[in-house]
């Protein structure tokens, strides 16, 4: 008996007459409605029905198609997993960079706070052009002058 190769390709020719053209139009419409089907699938189904192929033989072929679809779904899931891993790795790197920058800014703000706390406040005269108010300088209390220190101070000046 003649053994076919695993994949046999046969061609279908449509003639330019009205019957073939209307059949071809119907095929195109059917395939537009069901984009998961191919012309090859449609031909096989029609041949099964026309030649009265028993139902179990049809199921074997459909199982092979389902297996192929499941394989494609598995491949797509693997691609999605790879994409998600690359995406999360890139976003994780960005997050780490932002956290590093925030840490640097926090350190700089802390250094500025230390510098400002160590320097005495100076009086800034009010500027009529800017809306910034000057920090008032604390008033010094008048000190009592000791007469003995005052006389000794005169001698020191002369010396």
PDB file of C-alpha atoms in Angstrom:
ATOM      1  CA  UNK A   1       0.000   0.000   0.000  1.00  0.00           C
ATOM      2  CA  UNK A   2       1.163   3.554  -0.737  1.00  0.00           C
ATOM      3  CA  UNK A   3       2.480   5.485   2.277  1.00  0.00           C
ATOM      4  CA  UNK A   4       2.121   9.254   2.288  1.00  0.00           C
ATOM      5  CA  UNK A   5       4.680  11.539   3.784  1.00  0.00           C
ATOM      6  CA  UNK A   6       3.754  13.227   7.016  1.00  0.00           C
ATOM      7  CA  UNK A   7       2.604  16.344   5.229  1.00  0.00           C
ATOM      8  CA  UNK A   8       0.923  16.160   1.862  1.00  0.00           C
ATOM      9  CA  UNK A   9       0.150  19.307  -0.035  1.00  0.00           C
ATOM     10  CA  UNK A  10      -2.571  19.274  -2.651  1.00  0.00           C
ATOM     11  CA  UNK A  11      -3.705  22.278  -4.624  1.00  0.00           C
ATOM     12  CA  UNK A  12      -7.226  23.404  -5.377  1.00  0.00           C
ATOM     13  CA  UNK A  13      -7.942  25.285  -8.589  1.00  0.00           C
ATOM     14  CA  UNK A  14     -10.884  27.638  -8.927  1.00  0.00           C
ATOM     15  CA  UNK A  15     -12.039  28.292 -12.475  1.00  0.00           C
ATOM     16  CA  UNK A  16     -13.214  31.713 -13.587  1.00  0.00           C
ATOM     17  CA  UNK A  17     -16.844  30.580 -13.956  1.00  0.00           C
ATOM     18  CA  UNK A  18     -19.650  31.874 -11.747  1.00  0.00           C
ATOM     19  CA  UNK A  19     -20.000  28.710  -9.657  1.00  0.00           C
ATOM     20  CA  UNK A  20     -16.324  28.583  -8.663  1.00  0.00           C
ATOM     21  CA  UNK A  21     -16.153  32.320  -8.046  1.00  0.00           C
ATOM     22  CA  UNK A  22     -19.199  32.186  -5.752  1.00  0.00           C
ATOM     23  CA  UNK A  23     -17.690  29.161  -3.948  1.00  0.00           C
ATOM     24  CA  UNK A  24     -14.417  31.036  -3.492  1.00  0.00           C
ATOM     25  CA  UNK A  25     -16.331  34.052  -2.144  1.00  0.00           C
ATOM     26  CA  UNK A  26     -18.137  31.792   0.348  1.00  0.00           C
ATOM     27  CA  UNK A  27     -14.803  30.306   1.441  1.00  0.00           C
ATOM     28  CA  UNK A  28     -13.334  33.771   1.988  1.00  0.00           C
ATOM     29  CA  UNK A  29     -16.399  34.874   3.985  1.00  0.00           C
ATOM     30  CA  UNK A  30     -16.252  31.750   6.131  1.00  0.00           C
ATOM     31  CA  UNK A  31     -12.564  32.222   6.844  1.00  0.00           C
ATOM     32  CA  UNK A  32     -13.140  35.887   7.787  1.00  0.00           C
ATOM     33  CA  UNK A  33     -15.782  34.821  10.318  1.00  0.00           C
ATOM     34  CA  UNK A  34     -13.502  32.157  11.825  1.00  0.00           C
ATOM     35  CA  UNK A  35      -9.943  33.552  11.686  1.00  0.00           C
ATOM     36  CA  UNK A  36      -8.567  30.564  13.660  1.00  0.00           C
ATOM     37  CA  UNK A  37      -9.389  28.278  10.716  1.00  0.00           C
ATOM     38  CA  UNK A  38      -7.321  27.939   7.572  1.00  0.00           C
ATOM     39  CA  UNK A  39      -8.280  27.018   4.032  1.00  0.00           C
ATOM     40  CA  UNK A  40      -6.629  23.658   4.649  1.00  0.00           C
ATOM     41  CA  UNK A  41      -8.845  23.062   7.714  1.00  0.00           C
ATOM     42  CA  UNK A  42     -11.943  23.955   5.727  1.00  0.00           C
ATOM     43  CA  UNK A  43     -10.991  21.580   2.896  1.00  0.00           C
ATOM     44  CA  UNK A  44     -10.337  18.705   5.311  1.00  0.00           C
ATOM     45  CA  UNK A  45     -13.703  19.231   7.053  1.00  0.00           C
ATOM     46  CA  UNK A  46     -15.530  19.327   3.732  1.00  0.00           C
ATOM     47  CA  UNK A  47     -13.785  16.161   2.557  1.00  0.00           C
ATOM     48  CA  UNK A  48     -14.623  14.356   5.810  1.00  0.00           C
ATOM     49  CA  UNK A  49     -18.273  15.223   5.404  1.00  0.00           C
ATOM     50  CA  UNK A  50     -18.345  14.485   1.681  1.00  0.00           C
ATOM     51  CA  UNK A  51     -16.518  11.161   1.912  1.00  0.00           C
ATOM     52  CA  UNK A  52     -18.322  10.123   5.113  1.00  0.00           C
ATOM     53  CA  UNK A  53     -15.188   9.649   7.181  1.00  0.00           C
ATOM     54  CA  UNK A  54     -16.167   8.119  10.544  1.00  0.00           C
ATOM     55  CA  UNK A  55     -16.252  10.440  13.555  1.00  0.00           C
ATOM     56  CA  UNK A  56     -13.264   8.841  15.462  1.00  0.00           C
ATOM     57  CA  UNK A  57     -10.922   9.547  12.538  1.00  0.00           C
ATOM     58  CA  UNK A  58     -11.989  13.181  12.561  1.00  0.00           C
ATOM     59  CA  UNK A  59     -11.364  13.415  16.303  1.00  0.00           C
ATOM     60  CA  UNK A  60      -7.807  12.095  15.907  1.00  0.00           C
ATOM     61  CA  UNK A  61      -7.018  14.846  13.418  1.00  0.00           C
ATOM     62  CA  UNK A  62      -8.676  17.490  15.618  1.00  0.00           C
ATOM     63  CA  UNK A  63      -6.669  16.222  18.614  1.00  0.00           C
ATOM     64  CA  UNK A  64      -3.477  16.718  16.617  1.00  0.00           C
ATOM     65  CA  UNK A  65      -4.608  20.274  15.803  1.00  0.00           C
ATOM     66  CA  UNK A  66      -5.482  20.901  19.461  1.00  0.00           C
ATOM     67  CA  UNK A  67      -2.051  19.640  20.507  1.00  0.00           C
ATOM     68  CA  UNK A  68      -0.455  22.024  18.035  1.00  0.00           C
ATOM     69  CA  UNK A  69      -2.565  24.885  19.385  1.00  0.00           C
ATOM     70  CA  UNK A  70      -1.649  23.936  22.945  1.00  0.00           C
ATOM     71  CA  UNK A  71       2.021  23.943  21.976  1.00  0.00           C
ATOM     72  CA  UNK A  72       1.635  27.410  20.467  1.00  0.00           C
ATOM     73  CA  UNK A  73      -0.150  28.589  23.619  1.00  0.00           C
ATOM     74  CA  UNK A  74       2.709  27.191  25.713  1.00  0.00           C
ATOM     75  CA  UNK A  75       5.255  28.992  23.526  1.00  0.00           C
ATOM     76  CA  UNK A  76       3.311  32.242  23.861  1.00  0.00           C
ATOM     77  CA  UNK A  77       3.126  31.801  27.640  1.00  0.00           C
ATOM     78  CA  UNK A  78       6.896  31.286  27.711  1.00  0.00           C
ATOM     79  CA  UNK A  79       7.362  34.435  25.646  1.00  0.00           C
ATOM     80  CA  UNK A  80       5.078  36.367  28.013  1.00  0.00           C
ATOM     81  CA  UNK A  81       6.995  35.043  31.024  1.00  0.00           C
ATOM     82  CA  UNK A  82      10.276  36.144  29.433  1.00  0.00           C
ATOM     83  CA  UNK A  83       8.828  39.549  28.646  1.00  0.00           C
ATOM     84  CA  UNK A  84       7.533  39.955  32.214  1.00  0.00           C
ATOM     85  CA  UNK A  85      10.925  38.981  33.640  1.00  0.00           C
ATOM     86  CA  UNK A  86      12.745  41.498  31.426  1.00  0.00           C
ATOM     87  CA  UNK A  87      10.147  44.175  32.215  1.00  0.00           C
ATOM     88  CA  UNK A  88      10.325  43.652  35.980  1.00  0.00           C
ATOM     89  CA  UNK A  89      14.140  43.534  35.905  1.00  0.00           C
ATOM     90  CA  UNK A  90      14.241  46.853  34.026  1.00  0.00           C
ATOM     91  CA  UNK A  91      11.682  48.441  36.345  1.00  0.00           C
ATOM     92  CA  UNK A  92      13.514  47.074  39.391  1.00  0.00           C
ATOM     93  CA  UNK A  93      16.714  48.688  38.127  1.00  0.00           C
ATOM     94  CA  UNK A  94      14.897  52.000  37.664  1.00  0.00           C
ATOM     95  CA  UNK A  95      13.421  51.759  41.163  1.00  0.00           C
ATOM     96  CA  UNK A  96      16.857  51.091  42.643  1.00  0.00           C
ATOM     97  CA  UNK A  97      18.269  54.132  40.806  1.00  0.00           C
ATOM     98  CA  UNK A  98      15.448  56.342  42.128  1.00  0.00           C
ATOM     99  CA  UNK A  99      15.956  55.035  45.671  1.00  0.00           C
ATOM    100  CA  UNK A 100      19.683  55.735  45.390  1.00  0.00           C
ATOM    101  CA  UNK A 101      19.021  59.292  44.219  1.00  0.00           C
ATOM    102  CA  UNK A 102      16.543  59.829  47.057  1.00  0.00           C
ATOM    103  CA  UNK A 103      19.121  58.589  49.570  1.00  0.00           C
ATOM    104  CA  UNK A 104      21.703  61.002  48.165  1.00  0.00           C
ATOM    105  CA  UNK A 105      19.234  63.889  48.368  1.00  0.00           C
ATOM    106  CA  UNK A 106      18.339  62.958  51.950  1.00  0.00           C
ATOM    107  CA  UNK A 107      22.027  62.964  52.896  1.00  0.00           C
ATOM    108  CA  UNK A 108      22.521  66.360  51.245  1.00  0.00           C
ATOM    109  CA  UNK A 109      19.515  67.815  53.069  1.00  0.00           C
ATOM    110  CA  UNK A 110      20.856  66.442  56.372  1.00  0.00           C
ATOM    111  CA  UNK A 111      24.269  68.010  55.705  1.00  0.00           C
ATOM    112  CA  UNK A 112      22.624  71.344  54.904  1.00  0.00           C
ATOM    113  CA  UNK A 113      20.584  71.156  58.109  1.00  0.00           C
ATOM    114  CA  UNK A 114      23.771  70.547  60.122  1.00  0.00           C
ATOM    115  CA  UNK A 115      25.549  73.456  58.437  1.00  0.00           C
ATOM    116  CA  UNK A 116      22.597  75.765  59.067  1.00  0.00           C
ATOM    117  CA  UNK A 117      22.345  74.733  62.716  1.00  0.00           C
ATOM    118  CA  UNK A 118      26.066  75.438  63.283  1.00  0.00           C
ATOM    119  CA  UNK A 119      26.050  78.913  61.739  1.00  0.00           C
ATOM    120  CA  UNK A 120      24.544  81.803  63.746  1.00  0.00           C
ATOM    121  CA  UNK A 121      21.543  83.490  62.252  1.00  0.00           C
ATOM    122  CA  UNK A 122      22.423  86.760  60.610  1.00  0.00           C
ATOM    123  CA  UNK A 123      20.188  89.706  60.188  1.00  0.00           C
ATOM    124  CA  UNK A 124      19.005  90.173  56.614  1.00  0.00           C
ATOM    125  CA  UNK A 125      17.646  93.662  56.018  1.00  0.00           C
ATOM    126  CA  UNK A 126      14.186  93.679  54.497  1.00  0.00           C
ATOM    127  CA  UNK A 127      14.221  93.974  50.758  1.00  0.00           C
ATOM    128  CA  UNK A 128      11.329  95.934  49.348  1.00  0.00           C
ATOM    129  CA  UNK A 129      11.491  94.019  46.061  1.00  0.00           C
ATOM    130  CA  UNK A 130      11.203  90.538  47.541  1.00  0.00           C
ATOM    131  CA  UNK A 131       8.426  89.236  49.709  1.00  0.00           C
ATOM    132  CA  UNK A 132      10.936  87.642  52.107  1.00  0.00           C
ATOM    133  CA  UNK A 133      10.795  88.922  55.651  1.00  0.00           C
ATOM    134  CA  UNK A 134      14.021  89.375  57.562  1.00  0.00           C
ATOM    135  CA  UNK A 135      14.691  87.390  60.698  1.00  0.00           C
ATOM    136  CA  UNK A 136      14.812  89.836  63.597  1.00  0.00           C
ATOM    137  CA  UNK A 137      18.153  89.973  65.405  1.00  0.00           C
ATOM    138  CA  UNK A 138      17.834  89.383  69.124  1.00  0.00           C
ATOM    139  CA  UNK A 139      18.410  92.508  71.198  1.00  0.00           C
ATOM    140  CA  UNK A 140      21.335  92.469  73.610  1.00  0.00           C
ATOM    141  CA  UNK A 141      20.651  93.445  77.210  1.00  0.00           C
ATOM    142  CA  UNK A 142      22.649  96.460  78.452  1.00  0.00           C
ATOM    143  CA  UNK A 143      25.445  95.383  80.783  1.00  0.00           C
ATOM    144  CA  UNK A 144      26.456  97.248  83.908  1.00  0.00           C
ATOM    145  CA  UNK A 145      29.909  98.794  83.712  1.00  0.00           C
ATOM    146  CA  UNK A 146      32.148  98.083  86.687  1.00  0.00           C
ATOM    147  CA  UNK A 147      34.044 101.292  87.706  1.00  0.00           C
ATOM    148  CA  UNK A 148      37.221  99.364  88.614  1.00  0.00           C
ATOM    149  CA  UNK A 149      37.342  97.658  85.210  1.00  0.00           C
ATOM    150  CA  UNK A 150      36.639 101.004  83.607  1.00  0.00           C
ATOM    151  CA  UNK A 151      39.683 102.633  85.324  1.00  0.00           C
ATOM    152  CA  UNK A 152      41.939  99.680  84.576  1.00  0.00           C
ATOM    153  CA  UNK A 153      40.751  99.753  80.989  1.00  0.00           C
ATOM    154  CA  UNK A 154      41.975 103.358  80.711  1.00  0.00           C
ATOM    155  CA  UNK A 155      45.442 102.316  81.882  1.00  0.00           C
ATOM    156  CA  UNK A 156      45.497  99.481  79.360  1.00  0.00           C
ATOM    157  CA  UNK A 157      44.606 101.881  76.620  1.00  0.00           C
ATOM    158  CA  UNK A 158      47.493 104.175  77.618  1.00  0.00           C
ATOM    159  CA  UNK A 159      49.948 101.327  77.967  1.00  0.00           C
TER     160      UNK A 159
END
